PDB file of C-alpha atoms in Angstrom:
ATOM      1  CA  MET A   1     105.195  97.985  78.377  1.00  0.00           C
ATOM      2  CA  MET A   2     107.520  96.840  80.192  1.00  0.00           C
ATOM      3  CA  SER A   3     106.248  93.153  82.122  1.00  0.00           C
ATOM      4  CA  VAL A   4     109.315  91.481  83.765  1.00  0.00           C
ATOM      5  CA  LYS A   5     109.798  88.739  86.614  1.00  0.00           C
ATOM      6  CA  GLY A   6     113.035  89.307  88.927  1.00  0.00           C
ATOM      7  CA  LYS A   7     114.750  89.091  92.453  1.00  0.00           C
ATOM      8  CA  VAL A   8     115.944  92.154  94.805  1.00  0.00           C
ATOM      9  CA  LYS A   9     119.712  92.125  94.689  1.00  0.00           C
ATOM     10  CA  GLY A  10     120.368  95.583  96.621  1.00  0.00           C
ATOM     11  CA  LEU A  11     118.356  97.632  99.559  1.00  0.00           C
ATOM     12  CA  GLU A  12     119.262 101.013 101.109  1.00  0.00           C
ATOM     13  CA  ARG A  13     117.663 102.177 103.644  1.00  0.00           C
ATOM     14  CA  LEU A  14     117.171 106.290 103.366  1.00  0.00           C
ATOM     15  CA  HIS A  15     116.116 106.805 106.425  1.00  0.00           C
ATOM     16  CA  TYR A  16     116.279 110.348 106.373  1.00  0.00           C
ATOM     17  CA  ALA A  17     113.091 110.356 104.433  1.00  0.00           C
ATOM     18  CA  TYR A  18     111.709 106.984 105.832  1.00  0.00           C
ATOM     19  CA  VAL A  19     112.150 105.639 102.230  1.00  0.00           C
ATOM     20  CA  THR A  20     113.779 102.399 101.145  1.00  0.00           C
ATOM     21  CA  LYS A  21     115.506 101.891  97.627  1.00  0.00           C
ATOM     22  CA  ILE A  22     115.256  98.486  96.036  1.00  0.00           C
ATOM     23  CA  THR A  23     117.252  97.170  92.911  1.00  0.00           C
ATOM     24  CA  VAL A  24     115.519  94.181  91.371  1.00  0.00           C
ATOM     25  CA  GLU A  25     117.718  92.769  88.677  1.00  0.00           C
ATOM     26  CA  VAL A  26     115.398  91.463  86.020  1.00  0.00           C
ATOM     27  CA  GLY A  27     117.767  90.013  83.144  1.00  0.00           C
ATOM     28  CA  LYS A  28     121.347  90.365  82.001  1.00  0.00           C
ATOM     29  CA  LYS A  29     122.910  93.941  82.200  1.00  0.00           C
ATOM     30  CA  GLU A  30     118.779  94.964  83.090  1.00  0.00           C
ATOM     31  CA  GLU A  31     117.534  96.423  86.274  1.00  0.00           C
ATOM     32  CA  VAL A  32     114.496  97.555  87.719  1.00  0.00           C
ATOM     33  CA  VAL A  33     115.339 100.566  90.772  1.00  0.00           C
ATOM     34  CA  PHE A  34     112.682 102.449  92.854  1.00  0.00           C
ATOM     35  CA  GLU A  35     112.215 104.179  95.729  1.00  0.00           C
ATOM     36  CA  ILE A  36     109.047 102.919  97.656  1.00  0.00           C
ATOM     37  CA  PRO A  37     108.250 104.942 101.591  1.00  0.00           C
ATOM     38  CA  ASP A  38     108.414 102.746 104.452  1.00  0.00           C
ATOM     39  CA  LYS A  39     104.584 103.137 105.213  1.00  0.00           C
ATOM     40  CA  ILE A  40     103.729 101.694 101.935  1.00  0.00           C
ATOM     41  CA  LEU A  41     105.812  98.921 102.548  1.00  0.00           C
ATOM     42  CA  ASP A  42     104.345  98.387 106.470  1.00  0.00           C
ATOM     43  CA  GLU A  43     100.431  98.731 105.007  1.00  0.00           C
ATOM     44  CA  ILE A  44     101.337  95.674 102.478  1.00  0.00           C
ATOM     45  CA  ASN A  45     103.314  94.064 104.989  1.00  0.00           C
ATOM     46  CA  TRP A  46     106.577  93.413 103.192  1.00  0.00           C
ATOM     47  CA  SER A  47     109.649  93.817 104.817  1.00  0.00           C
ATOM     48  CA  PRO A  48     112.163  93.300 101.454  1.00  0.00           C
ATOM     49  CA  SER A  49     115.246  90.917 101.503  1.00  0.00           C
ATOM     50  CA  LEU A  50     117.402  89.921  98.712  1.00  0.00           C
ATOM     51  CA  ASN A  51     116.363  87.393  96.531  1.00  0.00           C
ATOM     52  CA  ASP A  52     112.768  88.558  97.018  1.00  0.00           C
ATOM     53  CA  ARG A  53     110.942  87.465  94.141  1.00  0.00           C
ATOM     54  CA  VAL A  54     108.708  89.982  92.066  1.00  0.00           C
ATOM     55  CA  GLU A  55     107.140  90.787  89.572  1.00  0.00           C
ATOM     56  CA  ILE A  56     107.076  94.930  88.246  1.00  0.00           C
ATOM     57  CA  GLU A  57     105.005  96.567  85.128  1.00  0.00           C
ATOM     58  CA  VAL A  58     105.854  99.818  83.801  1.00  0.00           C
ATOM     59  CA  SER A  59     103.103 100.750  81.131  1.00  0.00           C
ATOM     60  CA  LYS A  60     101.587 104.457  79.966  1.00  0.00           C
ATOM     61  CA  GLU A  61      98.171 103.313  80.873  1.00  0.00           C
ATOM     62  CA  ALA A  62      97.045 102.270  84.340  1.00  0.00           C
ATOM     63  CA  GLY A  63      95.336  98.744  83.050  1.00  0.00           C
ATOM     64  CA  ASP A  64      93.909  96.633  85.637  1.00  0.00           C
ATOM     65  CA  THR A  65      95.430  97.632  89.466  1.00  0.00           C
ATOM     66  CA  ASP A  66      93.661  95.115  91.199  1.00  0.00           C
ATOM     67  CA  ALA A  67      96.004  92.227  91.058  1.00  0.00           C
ATOM     68  CA  TRP A  68      99.270  94.113  92.044  1.00  0.00           C
ATOM     69  CA  ASN A  69     100.438  94.796  95.662  1.00  0.00           C
ATOM     70  CA  ILE A  70     101.827  98.377  94.998  1.00  0.00           C
ATOM     71  CA  VAL A  71     100.703 100.992  92.076  1.00  0.00           C
ATOM     72  CA  MET A  72     102.214 104.164  91.526  1.00  0.00           C
ATOM     73  CA  MET A  73     102.079 106.859  88.726  1.00  0.00           C
ATOM     74  CA  GLY A  74     105.326 108.922  87.310  1.00  0.00           C
ATOM     75  CA  GLU A  75     106.544 111.229  84.628  1.00  0.00           C
ATOM     76  CA  VAL A  76     109.923 110.262  82.595  1.00  0.00           C
ATOM     77  CA  TYR A  77     112.086 112.906  82.923  1.00  0.00           C
ATOM     78  CA  LEU A  78     115.474 112.181  82.025  1.00  0.00           C
ATOM     79  CA  LYS A  79     116.866 109.351  79.572  1.00  0.00           C
ATOM     80  CA  LYS A  80     121.566 108.786  79.753  1.00  0.00           C
ATOM     81  CA  GLU A  81     121.646 107.140  75.937  1.00  0.00           C
ATOM     82  CA  GLU A  82     124.872 105.451  76.969  1.00  0.00           C
ATOM     83  CA  GLU A  83     123.696 103.852  80.089  1.00  0.00           C
ATOM     84  CA  LYS A  84     120.218 102.549  78.469  1.00  0.00           C
ATOM     85  CA  LYS A  85     118.785 104.090  81.092  1.00  0.00           C
ATOM     86  CA  VAL A  86     115.268 105.887  81.738  1.00  0.00           C
ATOM     87  CA  ILE A  87     114.271 108.039  84.867  1.00  0.00           C
ATOM     88  CA  ALA A  88     110.840 108.818  85.977  1.00  0.00           C
ATOM     89  CA  SER A  89     109.547 111.096  89.080  1.00  0.00           C
ATOM     90  CA  MET A  90     106.689 109.188  91.283  1.00  0.00           C
ATOM     91  CA  GLY A  91     105.808 111.857  93.270  1.00  0.00           C
ATOM     92  CA  GLY A  92     109.805 112.912  94.064  1.00  0.00           C
ATOM     93  CA  LEU A  93     110.411 108.900  94.344  1.00  0.00           C
ATOM     94  CA  GLN A  94     112.787 107.855  91.590  1.00  0.00           C
ATOM     95  CA  LEU A  95     112.047 104.936  89.339  1.00  0.00           C
ATOM     96  CA  SER A  96     115.048 103.960  87.269  1.00  0.00           C
ATOM     97  CA  ILE A  97     115.291 101.351  84.302  1.00  0.00           C
ATOM     98  CA  ILE A  98     118.263 100.562  82.499  1.00  0.00           C
ATOM     99  CA  SER A  99     117.453  97.894  80.349  1.00  0.00           C
ATOM    100  CA  GLU A 100     118.744  98.098  76.422  1.00  0.00           C
ATOM    101  CA  LYS A 101     115.390  96.392  75.380  1.00  0.00           C
ATOM    102  CA  TYR A 102     112.926  98.766  77.021  1.00  0.00           C
ATOM    103  CA  TYR A 103     115.052 101.961  76.415  1.00  0.00           C
ATOM    104  CA  PRO A 104     113.508 102.915  73.408  1.00  0.00           C
ATOM    105  CA  GLU A 105     109.973 102.501  74.800  1.00  0.00           C
ATOM    106  CA  PHE A 106     109.950 105.761  76.674  1.00  0.00           C
ATOM    107  CA  LYS A 107     109.990 109.394  76.280  1.00  0.00           C
ATOM    108  CA  VAL A 108     110.950 112.066  78.401  1.00  0.00           C
ATOM    109  CA  GLY A 109     107.554 113.448  79.428  1.00  0.00           C
ATOM    110  CA  ASP A 110     105.652 110.228  78.995  1.00  0.00           C
ATOM    111  CA  LYS A 111     103.080 109.302  82.191  1.00  0.00           C
ATOM    112  CA  VAL A 112     104.401 105.975  83.492  1.00  0.00           C
ATOM    113  CA  TYR A 113     102.205 103.468  85.330  1.00  0.00           C
ATOM    114  CA  PHE A 114     104.827 101.244  88.154  1.00  0.00           C
ATOM    115  CA  LYS A 115     103.281  98.084  89.502  1.00  0.00           C
ATOM    116  CA  LEU A 116     104.995  95.754  91.816  1.00  0.00           C
ATOM    117  CA  LYS A 117     104.076  92.293  93.144  1.00  0.00           C
ATOM    118  CA  ARG A 118     105.799  89.977  95.372  1.00  0.00           C
ATOM    119  CA  ILE A 119     105.462  85.988  93.207  1.00  0.00           C
TER     120      ILE A 119
END
């Protein structure tokens, strides 16, 4: 399980798809990049800005979801050894974890739960 806190360091609005791509720095040379539909961001009343602080959990079990603003399920479909990058699809939306520490925890085909809350 990956459980980290970090700050938003990149935002890209994908207007053609009504999706926002958010990059969160969670450690030295570690980041989580994910795509969230703008409609979901509106529902939780969050307009992401640079330096916003968030907590992220990525795990193979759903666990307790009540404390989180966003919960999505996906499947790992690619790992890039050189970059220590794990890529999952959450209903077509991308989740990328770039981390030497967490790279070994996930395998292609794993079901994963992505959880996020603002702090």
